[in-house]
Every structure is written in structure tokens, then in C-alpha cells.
């Protein structure tokens, strides 16, 4: 949930988190709706800011309340940060791995367990490893709906990456996405009810509010769809095997870091993501890939229609590459994901 600007300063999660910080450290956070007079805050900014008592430090943090902090949520947030203001994420719980990642990115955080990172000289706080407490804060997430579950995500992806499907029949959409007719019907009704699908005439539709729909798909994909396509984790004897490997004979494409490297020239891939439409045996044998639970190669079953827009026959659709980069949570991948977004996703970000 992303609280509205008007309610952010009074958000209950924020109140509980800074009360816990005071108990842990003695620091006394103060919440403001705008930075101090004389600052260069954005005109009309209604965001909430946190400042510590002047006897400690006068540094002001822009607050981002993210109750359930996932790598994808971190990636989306990191790409929107205002470089003028240090950020402070407020979350229910920040696990040790995420705590280290946030510190490395110099993004502050507080959680309900008392974990925190604050870099505001002369104040420095880094607490990690406190166990998750019993939920004191009501779960703000809306109940799952058809468009954010596995079959629904396949349909949304197909509509975003193969726009001509939007005005097809429910049966044609279901067949293209590889889901049941009932799933297609429920998903399209959910999209219409949420304002993402507009009826513009008899059997004529168009998607609306592309950026928000893409954001929702990106956040749901790692948990609701990606695990269902997972085929295994592997390792190759030659770490550079992928540079000259041809995947097309195996009806497979590059995703994640390899695809992003070829699209932007910005990454040196460390983790390999491959999506295939056929049993993986021949591909594994040809390239000498061996099963390894700690390997850097992930194999997934392709889930999108062949007619989806792609930049090359051996690359996954950009939207999937973008989502995989953000789901990794790694800073370099997050930067590359921003580049892909700015270049356009799902073929093009169509205007409303």
C-alpha cells in the first residue's frame, strides 16, 4: 500500500516505528509535512519528512512508507527517490539481508522490530537482526484479485505486450495467454472494475493507466507468477558460456541481466535467466548445464504468447526483463531497470 500524501504524517506504521526507534536509541524523531524554511523543497510538496531533535542532527529525511518491503518494491522506490533528499523507508520488518542492501545503497529505514539504519552525521545507527514481532499493525494489503494472481498476471502481461489482443474475444485472449476461459473473464472484469480497461465501443477496448498497471504487474510477478514458471537452478563449467550461446534452436530466450546487457550495454551479467517453450533437456545437454541449488543460472517456462513484442527473437519481452531486474533488488540492476523503463516497456508505454 502506498499511503496518500495527506495521511502519511499520521500513518500508524510510521508512528509505531519511530516510537520503537526512540526506545532503542533515545533519538527523538519529529515528523514534518515539509522541510524547514529556507530549504529547496519542491513547490507544493505534501510529503512527510522526519527530522531528529536539533541536539542530535538537523538532517531531514523524506519518508516512504512501504509496509511490506520486497526487492521489487525497493527497486521501484529507489528509482523514484529525489536526489535532493535522503530517504527513510518505514516498513513492518526489514530482514538482515535487506538491511545490508539498504545500507549499501545509503537508504535509511526503520521497522517495528527496532531494526534501523540512519546515516546523519554525527548520528549513525545501524541495527539489524531483531526478530519480527507479532503483527501490531493491521495488514494494509488489499485482498488478492483476479488480475494479480497467476492466471490473471499471464493475461495482463499478454495484453501489455501484445496490444492487439485487447479487443479480442475472451476465448481468444484465454487461448493466447494459456489460461481458462473463466480466468480470462474474471481478469478482464477486474481490470474494467479497477479502471484499467475501458470499453470504447462494441467489442472495442483499450487499456488505461499503463504506468500503474505495469507497476502492479511488476510487484506481483515475483511472488505470484515467477515461482510457478521455475524449472530449476543450474551452473555451467564455463562462466562465459552464454556470450556465444544460441538459444533459438531450443525455443528459448534470454531474460534478466543478459537481456538487459544486450538492450542497454550497461550490465556485466552475473546471474543468467532463461525462458524456454520446450523441455529443457536438449538445452542443458548442449551447453553443459548442471543442476546446482546455488547456481547462477535459472531456467523458467515461458508463459507469454509468441506474438508478444520483443526486441530480438532471442530476448524476452522488455516488461519481463524489467521485472526480473527489479526483483533481484541489486542496485546496478535497479539502475538498468530505470533505463529500460525510460526507453519504453511492453513495446511502448501507450498514452491514455
CSV table of C-alpha atoms in Angstrom, one decimal:
chain,number,residue,atom,x,y,z
A,1,UNK,CA,0.0,0.0,0.0
A,2,UNK,CA,1.2,3.5,-0.8
A,3,UNK,CA,-0.4,5.9,1.6
A,4,UNK,CA,-1.6,9.2,0.2
A,5,UNK,CA,0.4,12.3,0.9
A,6,UNK,CA,-2.4,13.8,3.1
A,7,UNK,CA,-2.3,10.9,5.5
A,8,UNK,CA,1.3,10.0,5.5
A,9,UNK,CA,2.4,12.0,8.5
A,10,UNK,CA,-0.3,10.3,10.7
A,11,UNK,CA,0.3,6.8,9.3
A,12,UNK,CA,0.1,4.3,12.2
A,13,UNK,CA,3.0,2.3,10.9
A,14,UNK,CA,5.1,5.4,10.9
A,15,UNK,CA,4.1,6.3,14.5
A,16,UNK,CA,4.9,2.8,15.8
A,17,UNK,CA,8.3,2.7,14.0
A,18,UNK,CA,9.6,5.9,15.4
A,19,UNK,CA,8.3,5.2,18.9
A,20,UNK,CA,10.3,1.9,18.7
A,21,UNK,CA,13.4,3.8,17.5
A,22,UNK,CA,13.2,6.1,20.5
A,23,UNK,CA,13.0,3.2,22.8
A,24,UNK,CA,16.0,1.5,21.1
A,25,UNK,CA,18.3,4.6,20.7
A,26,UNK,CA,16.9,7.5,22.7
A,27,UNK,CA,16.6,9.5,19.4
A,28,UNK,CA,13.5,11.6,19.2
A,29,UNK,CA,12.1,11.8,15.7
A,30,UNK,CA,10.0,14.7,14.7
A,31,UNK,CA,7.6,14.4,11.8
A,32,UNK,CA,7.1,17.4,9.5
A,33,UNK,CA,4.9,17.9,6.4
A,34,UNK,CA,7.6,20.0,4.8
A,35,UNK,CA,11.3,20.7,5.4
A,36,UNK,CA,12.5,23.7,7.3
A,37,UNK,CA,12.0,27.2,6.0
A,38,UNK,CA,14.8,28.2,3.6
A,39,UNK,CA,15.2,24.7,2.1
A,40,UNK,CA,14.7,23.9,-1.5
A,41,UNK,CA,11.6,21.6,-1.2
A,42,UNK,CA,9.6,21.0,-4.2
A,43,UNK,CA,6.8,23.6,-4.7
A,44,UNK,CA,3.5,22.2,-3.4
A,45,UNK,CA,5.2,19.2,-1.9
A,46,UNK,CA,2.9,17.4,0.6
A,47,UNK,CA,5.2,14.6,1.5
A,48,UNK,CA,6.1,13.9,5.1
A,49,UNK,CA,9.7,14.4,6.4
A,50,UNK,CA,11.4,13.1,9.5
A,51,UNK,CA,13.9,15.2,11.5
A,52,UNK,CA,15.8,14.4,14.6
A,53,UNK,CA,15.9,16.7,17.6
A,54,UNK,CA,18.4,19.6,16.9
A,55,UNK,CA,20.8,18.4,19.7
A,56,UNK,CA,21.4,15.3,17.6
A,57,UNK,CA,21.3,16.3,14.0
A,58,UNK,CA,19.3,18.6,11.8
A,59,UNK,CA,19.3,16.4,8.8
A,60,UNK,CA,15.8,15.9,7.2
A,61,UNK,CA,14.7,12.6,5.6
A,62,UNK,CA,11.9,12.2,3.1
A,63,UNK,CA,9.6,9.3,4.4
A,64,UNK,CA,8.5,6.4,2.2
A,65,UNK,CA,6.0,4.1,4.0
A,66,UNK,CA,6.3,0.6,2.4
A,67,UNK,CA,4.6,-1.9,4.8
A,68,UNK,CA,5.8,-5.0,3.1
A,69,UNK,CA,9.2,-4.3,1.6
A,70,UNK,CA,10.2,-6.7,-1.2
A,71,UNK,CA,13.1,-6.4,-3.6
A,72,UNK,CA,10.8,-5.3,-6.4
A,73,UNK,CA,9.2,-2.6,-4.1
A,74,UNK,CA,12.7,-1.4,-3.2
A,75,UNK,CA,13.6,-1.2,-6.8
A,76,UNK,CA,10.5,0.8,-7.8
A,77,UNK,CA,11.0,3.1,-4.9
A,78,UNK,CA,14.8,3.6,-5.4
A,79,UNK,CA,14.1,4.7,-9.0
A,80,UNK,CA,11.8,7.5,-7.8
A,81,UNK,CA,13.9,8.9,-5.0
A,82,UNK,CA,14.5,12.7,-5.1
A,83,UNK,CA,18.3,13.0,-5.0
A,84,UNK,CA,17.9,16.3,-3.1
A,85,UNK,CA,16.5,14.5,0.0
A,86,UNK,CA,17.9,11.5,1.8
A,87,UNK,CA,15.2,8.7,2.0
A,88,UNK,CA,13.9,6.9,5.0
A,89,UNK,CA,11.8,3.7,4.4
A,90,UNK,CA,9.3,2.7,7.1
A,91,UNK,CA,8.3,-0.9,7.0
A,92,UNK,CA,6.8,-3.7,9.1
A,93,UNK,CA,10.0,-5.7,9.0
A,94,UNK,CA,13.4,-5.4,7.4
A,95,UNK,CA,15.3,-8.7,7.3
A,96,UNK,CA,19.1,-8.8,7.7
A,97,UNK,CA,19.8,-9.3,4.0
A,98,UNK,CA,17.6,-6.3,3.1
A,99,UNK,CA,19.1,-4.3,5.9
A,100,UNK,CA,22.6,-4.7,4.4
A,101,UNK,CA,21.3,-3.9,0.9
A,102,UNK,CA,19.7,-0.7,2.1
A,103,UNK,CA,22.8,0.4,4.0
A,104,UNK,CA,24.9,-0.3,0.9
A,105,UNK,CA,22.5,2.0,-1.1
A,106,UNK,CA,22.6,4.5,1.8
A,107,UNK,CA,18.8,4.4,2.1
A,108,UNK,CA,17.6,4.8,5.7
A,109,UNK,CA,15.0,2.6,7.2
A,110,UNK,CA,13.0,1.9,10.4
A,111,UNK,CA,10.9,-1.1,11.2
A,112,UNK,CA,8.6,-2.3,14.0
A,113,UNK,CA,11.2,-4.7,15.4
A,114,UNK,CA,13.6,-1.9,16.1
A,115,UNK,CA,15.9,-2.5,13.1
A,116,UNK,CA,17.2,0.7,11.7
A,117,UNK,CA,19.7,2.5,9.5
A,118,UNK,CA,20.3,6.2,9.9
A,119,UNK,CA,23.3,7.9,8.5
A,120,UNK,CA,23.1,11.6,9.6
A,121,UNK,CA,26.4,12.7,11.0
A,122,UNK,CA,27.2,12.9,13.8
A,123,UNK,CA,24.3,10.4,14.3
A,124,UNK,CA,24.9,6.9,12.9
A,125,UNK,CA,22.6,4.0,13.7
A,126,UNK,CA,22.6,0.5,12.2
A,127,UNK,CA,20.6,-2.2,13.9
A,128,UNK,CA,19.8,-5.4,12.1
A,129,UNK,CA,18.8,-8.9,13.2
A,130,UNK,CA,16.0,-8.0,15.6
A,131,UNK,CA,13.3,-10.7,15.1
A,132,UNK,CA,10.0,-10.0,13.5
A,133,UNK,CA,7.5,-9.1,16.3
A,134,UNK,CA,3.9,-10.2,16.4
A,135,UNK,CA,2.0,-8.1,14.0
A,136,UNK,CA,1.0,-4.9,15.8
A,137,UNK,CA,0.0,-3.2,12.6
A,138,UNK,CA,-3.0,-4.3,10.5
A,139,UNK,CA,-2.1,-5.7,7.1
A,140,UNK,CA,-2.8,-2.9,4.7
A,141,UNK,CA,-2.7,-5.0,1.5
A,142,UNK,CA,-5.9,-5.5,-0.3
A,143,UNK,CA,-7.2,-9.0,-0.8
A,144,UNK,CA,-5.8,-10.7,-3.9
A,145,UNK,CA,-8.0,-10.2,-7.0
A,146,UNK,CA,-8.1,-12.0,-10.3
A,147,UNK,CA,-5.7,-9.7,-12.1
A,148,UNK,CA,-2.9,-10.1,-9.5
A,149,UNK,CA,-2.9,-13.9,-9.3
A,150,UNK,CA,-1.1,-16.3,-11.6
A,151,UNK,CA,-3.6,-16.7,-14.4
A,152,UNK,CA,-4.5,-13.0,-14.2
A,153,UNK,CA,-0.9,-11.9,-14.4
A,154,UNK,CA,-0.4,-14.0,-17.6
A,155,UNK,CA,-3.4,-12.3,-19.1
A,156,UNK,CA,-2.3,-8.8,-18.1
A,157,UNK,CA,1.2,-9.5,-19.5
A,158,UNK,CA,-0.3,-10.7,-22.8
A,159,UNK,CA,-2.4,-7.5,-23.1
A,160,UNK,CA,0.5,-5.2,-22.3
A,161,UNK,CA,3.0,-6.9,-24.7
A,162,UNK,CA,0.6,-7.9,-27.5
A,163,UNK,CA,-1.8,-4.9,-27.6
A,164,UNK,CA,-3.9,-6.2,-30.5
A,165,UNK,CA,-5.3,-8.9,-28.1
A,166,UNK,CA,-7.2,-6.2,-26.0
A,167,UNK,CA,-10.2,-6.2,-28.3
A,168,UNK,CA,-10.2,-9.9,-29.0
A,169,UNK,CA,-12.9,-12.2,-27.6
A,170,UNK,CA,-12.5,-13.7,-24.1
A,171,UNK,CA,-11.8,-17.1,-25.7
A,172,UNK,CA,-9.1,-15.7,-27.9
A,173,UNK,CA,-7.4,-13.9,-25.0
A,174,UNK,CA,-7.6,-17.1,-22.9
A,175,UNK,CA,-6.1,-19.2,-25.6
A,176,UNK,CA,-3.3,-16.7,-26.2
A,177,UNK,CA,-2.4,-16.4,-22.5
A,178,UNK,CA,-2.8,-20.2,-21.9
A,179,UNK,CA,-5.4,-19.9,-19.2
A,180,UNK,CA,-9.0,-21.0,-18.8
A,181,UNK,CA,-12.0,-19.0,-20.3
A,182,UNK,CA,-13.2,-18.4,-16.7
A,183,UNK,CA,-9.8,-16.9,-15.7
A,184,UNK,CA,-9.9,-14.6,-18.7
A,185,UNK,CA,-13.4,-13.4,-17.9
A,186,UNK,CA,-12.6,-12.8,-14.2
A,187,UNK,CA,-9.4,-10.9,-15.1
A,188,UNK,CA,-11.0,-8.7,-17.7
A,189,UNK,CA,-13.9,-7.8,-15.4
A,190,UNK,CA,-11.4,-7.0,-12.6
A,191,UNK,CA,-9.4,-4.8,-14.9
A,192,UNK,CA,-12.5,-3.0,-16.0
A,193,UNK,CA,-13.7,-2.5,-12.4
A,194,UNK,CA,-10.4,-1.0,-11.4
A,195,UNK,CA,-10.3,1.4,-14.4
A,196,UNK,CA,-7.5,-0.3,-16.3
A,197,UNK,CA,-9.7,-1.5,-19.2
A,198,UNK,CA,-12.1,0.9,-21.0
A,199,UNK,CA,-14.9,-0.1,-23.3
A,200,UNK,CA,-14.7,2.2,-26.2
A,201,UNK,CA,-17.3,0.6,-28.5
A,202,UNK,CA,-18.9,-2.7,-29.3
A,203,UNK,CA,-16.2,-5.3,-28.7
A,204,UNK,CA,-13.6,-2.5,-28.7
A,205,UNK,CA,-11.5,-1.9,-25.7
A,206,UNK,CA,-8.3,-0.2,-24.7
A,207,UNK,CA,-6.0,-0.3,-21.7
A,208,UNK,CA,-5.9,2.7,-19.5
A,209,UNK,CA,-3.3,4.0,-17.0
A,210,UNK,CA,-0.4,1.9,-18.3
A,211,UNK,CA,2.2,3.0,-15.7
A,212,UNK,CA,0.1,1.9,-12.7
A,213,UNK,CA,-0.9,-1.4,-14.3
A,214,UNK,CA,2.8,-2.1,-15.2
A,215,UNK,CA,3.8,-1.3,-11.6
A,216,UNK,CA,1.2,-3.6,-10.2
A,217,UNK,CA,2.2,-6.4,-12.5
A,218,UNK,CA,5.9,-5.9,-11.6
A,219,UNK,CA,5.2,-6.1,-7.9
A,220,UNK,CA,3.0,-9.2,-8.2
A,221,UNK,CA,5.2,-11.1,-10.7
A,222,UNK,CA,8.0,-12.3,-8.3
A,223,UNK,CA,5.6,-13.9,-5.8
A,224,UNK,CA,2.5,-14.8,-7.8
A,225,UNK,CA,3.8,-16.0,-11.2
A,226,UNK,CA,7.6,-16.4,-11.3
A,227,UNK,CA,7.6,-19.4,-8.8
A,228,UNK,CA,5.1,-21.2,-11.0
A,229,UNK,CA,7.3,-21.0,-14.0
A,230,UNK,CA,10.5,-22.0,-12.2
A,231,UNK,CA,12.2,-25.2,-13.7
A,232,UNK,CA,15.4,-25.3,-11.8
A,233,UNK,CA,18.7,-23.7,-11.0
A,234,UNK,CA,21.9,-24.6,-12.8
A,235,UNK,CA,25.6,-23.9,-13.2
A,236,UNK,CA,27.9,-24.1,-16.2
A,237,UNK,CA,31.6,-25.2,-16.2
A,238,UNK,CA,32.5,-22.2,-18.3
A,239,UNK,CA,31.2,-18.9,-16.8
A,240,UNK,CA,31.3,-17.2,-20.1
A,241,UNK,CA,29.3,-19.8,-22.0
A,242,UNK,CA,26.3,-17.5,-22.5
A,243,UNK,CA,28.2,-15.0,-24.6
A,244,UNK,CA,28.1,-17.0,-27.8
A,245,UNK,CA,25.2,-19.4,-27.0
A,246,UNK,CA,22.3,-19.5,-29.4
A,247,UNK,CA,19.0,-20.2,-27.7
A,248,UNK,CA,16.6,-20.0,-30.7
A,249,UNK,CA,17.0,-23.7,-31.7
A,250,UNK,CA,15.7,-24.6,-28.2
A,251,UNK,CA,12.8,-22.2,-28.4
A,252,UNK,CA,14.4,-20.3,-25.5
A,253,UNK,CA,15.2,-16.6,-24.8
A,254,UNK,CA,17.4,-14.6,-22.5
A,255,UNK,CA,15.7,-12.7,-19.7
A,256,UNK,CA,17.0,-10.7,-16.7
A,257,UNK,CA,20.6,-9.5,-16.8
A,258,UNK,CA,21.7,-11.0,-20.1
A,259,UNK,CA,18.8,-9.5,-21.9
A,260,UNK,CA,19.3,-6.1,-20.1
A,261,UNK,CA,23.0,-6.1,-21.0
A,262,UNK,CA,22.2,-6.6,-24.7
A,263,UNK,CA,19.5,-4.0,-24.6
A,264,UNK,CA,21.5,-1.3,-22.8
A,265,UNK,CA,25.2,-2.2,-22.8
A,266,UNK,CA,25.2,-1.2,-19.1
A,267,UNK,CA,25.5,-4.5,-17.2
A,268,UNK,CA,28.0,-7.3,-16.9
A,269,UNK,CA,25.7,-10.2,-16.2
A,270,UNK,CA,26.3,-12.3,-13.1
A,271,UNK,CA,23.0,-14.2,-13.0
A,272,UNK,CA,21.5,-15.8,-16.0
A,273,UNK,CA,17.8,-16.1,-16.6
A,274,UNK,CA,16.5,-18.3,-19.5
A,275,UNK,CA,12.8,-18.9,-20.5
A,276,UNK,CA,12.0,-21.9,-22.7
A,277,UNK,CA,9.0,-23.2,-24.5
A,278,UNK,CA,10.2,-26.8,-24.8
A,279,UNK,CA,11.5,-29.4,-22.3
A,280,UNK,CA,15.0,-28.2,-21.2
A,281,UNK,CA,16.9,-31.5,-21.7
A,282,UNK,CA,18.5,-30.7,-25.1
A,283,UNK,CA,19.4,-27.2,-24.0
A,284,UNK,CA,21.0,-28.4,-20.8
A,285,UNK,CA,23.0,-31.1,-22.7
A,286,UNK,CA,24.2,-28.8,-25.4
A,287,UNK,CA,25.6,-26.1,-23.0
A,288,UNK,CA,26.7,-28.5,-20.2
A,289,UNK,CA,24.4,-27.0,-17.6
A,290,UNK,CA,24.4,-29.0,-14.4
A,291,UNK,CA,21.8,-28.9,-11.6
A,292,UNK,CA,23.0,-26.8,-8.7
A,293,UNK,CA,20.8,-25.3,-6.0
A,294,UNK,CA,23.3,-22.4,-5.6
A,295,UNK,CA,23.9,-22.0,-9.3
A,296,UNK,CA,23.7,-18.6,-11.1
A,297,UNK,CA,21.5,-19.9,-14.0
A,298,UNK,CA,17.7,-20.0,-13.6
A,299,UNK,CA,15.5,-21.8,-16.0
A,300,UNK,CA,11.9,-20.9,-16.4
A,301,UNK,CA,9.0,-22.0,-18.6
A,302,UNK,CA,7.8,-19.3,-21.0
A,303,UNK,CA,4.3,-18.0,-20.2
A,304,UNK,CA,3.6,-15.4,-22.8
A,305,UNK,CA,2.1,-15.6,-26.3
A,306,UNK,CA,4.6,-15.9,-29.1
A,307,UNK,CA,3.2,-12.7,-30.7
A,308,UNK,CA,4.3,-10.5,-27.7
A,309,UNK,CA,6.6,-7.6,-28.7
A,310,UNK,CA,10.3,-8.3,-28.3
A,311,UNK,CA,13.5,-6.5,-29.4
A,312,UNK,CA,15.0,-9.7,-30.8
A,313,UNK,CA,14.0,-13.3,-31.3
A,314,UNK,CA,16.3,-14.5,-28.5
A,315,UNK,CA,15.2,-11.9,-25.9
A,316,UNK,CA,12.2,-12.0,-23.5
A,317,UNK,CA,9.8,-9.0,-23.7
A,318,UNK,CA,11.1,-5.9,-22.1
A,319,UNK,CA,8.5,-5.8,-19.3
A,320,UNK,CA,9.6,-9.2,-18.1
A,321,UNK,CA,13.3,-8.2,-18.2
A,322,UNK,CA,12.4,-5.1,-16.2
A,323,UNK,CA,10.5,-7.1,-13.6
A,324,UNK,CA,13.3,-9.6,-13.2
A,325,UNK,CA,15.9,-6.8,-12.7
A,326,UNK,CA,13.8,-5.1,-10.0
A,327,UNK,CA,13.0,-8.5,-8.3
A,328,UNK,CA,16.8,-9.0,-7.8
A,329,UNK,CA,17.0,-5.9,-5.6
A,330,UNK,CA,20.6,-5.2,-6.7
A,331,UNK,CA,21.5,-1.6,-7.2
A,332,UNK,CA,23.1,-2.0,-10.6
A,333,UNK,CA,20.1,-3.9,-11.8
A,334,UNK,CA,17.7,-1.3,-10.4
A,335,UNK,CA,19.6,1.4,-12.3
A,336,UNK,CA,19.4,-0.7,-15.5
A,337,UNK,CA,15.7,-1.2,-15.0
A,338,UNK,CA,15.2,2.5,-14.8
A,339,UNK,CA,16.9,2.8,-18.2
A,340,UNK,CA,14.6,0.2,-19.7
A,341,UNK,CA,11.6,2.0,-18.3
A,342,UNK,CA,12.7,5.3,-19.7
A,343,UNK,CA,13.2,3.7,-23.1
A,344,UNK,CA,9.6,2.2,-23.0
A,345,UNK,CA,8.2,-1.1,-21.8
A,346,UNK,CA,5.8,-3.6,-23.3
A,347,UNK,CA,6.8,-2.4,-26.8
A,348,UNK,CA,5.7,1.1,-25.9
A,349,UNK,CA,4.1,2.9,-22.9
A,350,UNK,CA,1.0,3.9,-24.7
A,351,UNK,CA,-0.6,7.3,-23.8
A,352,UNK,CA,-4.1,7.3,-22.3
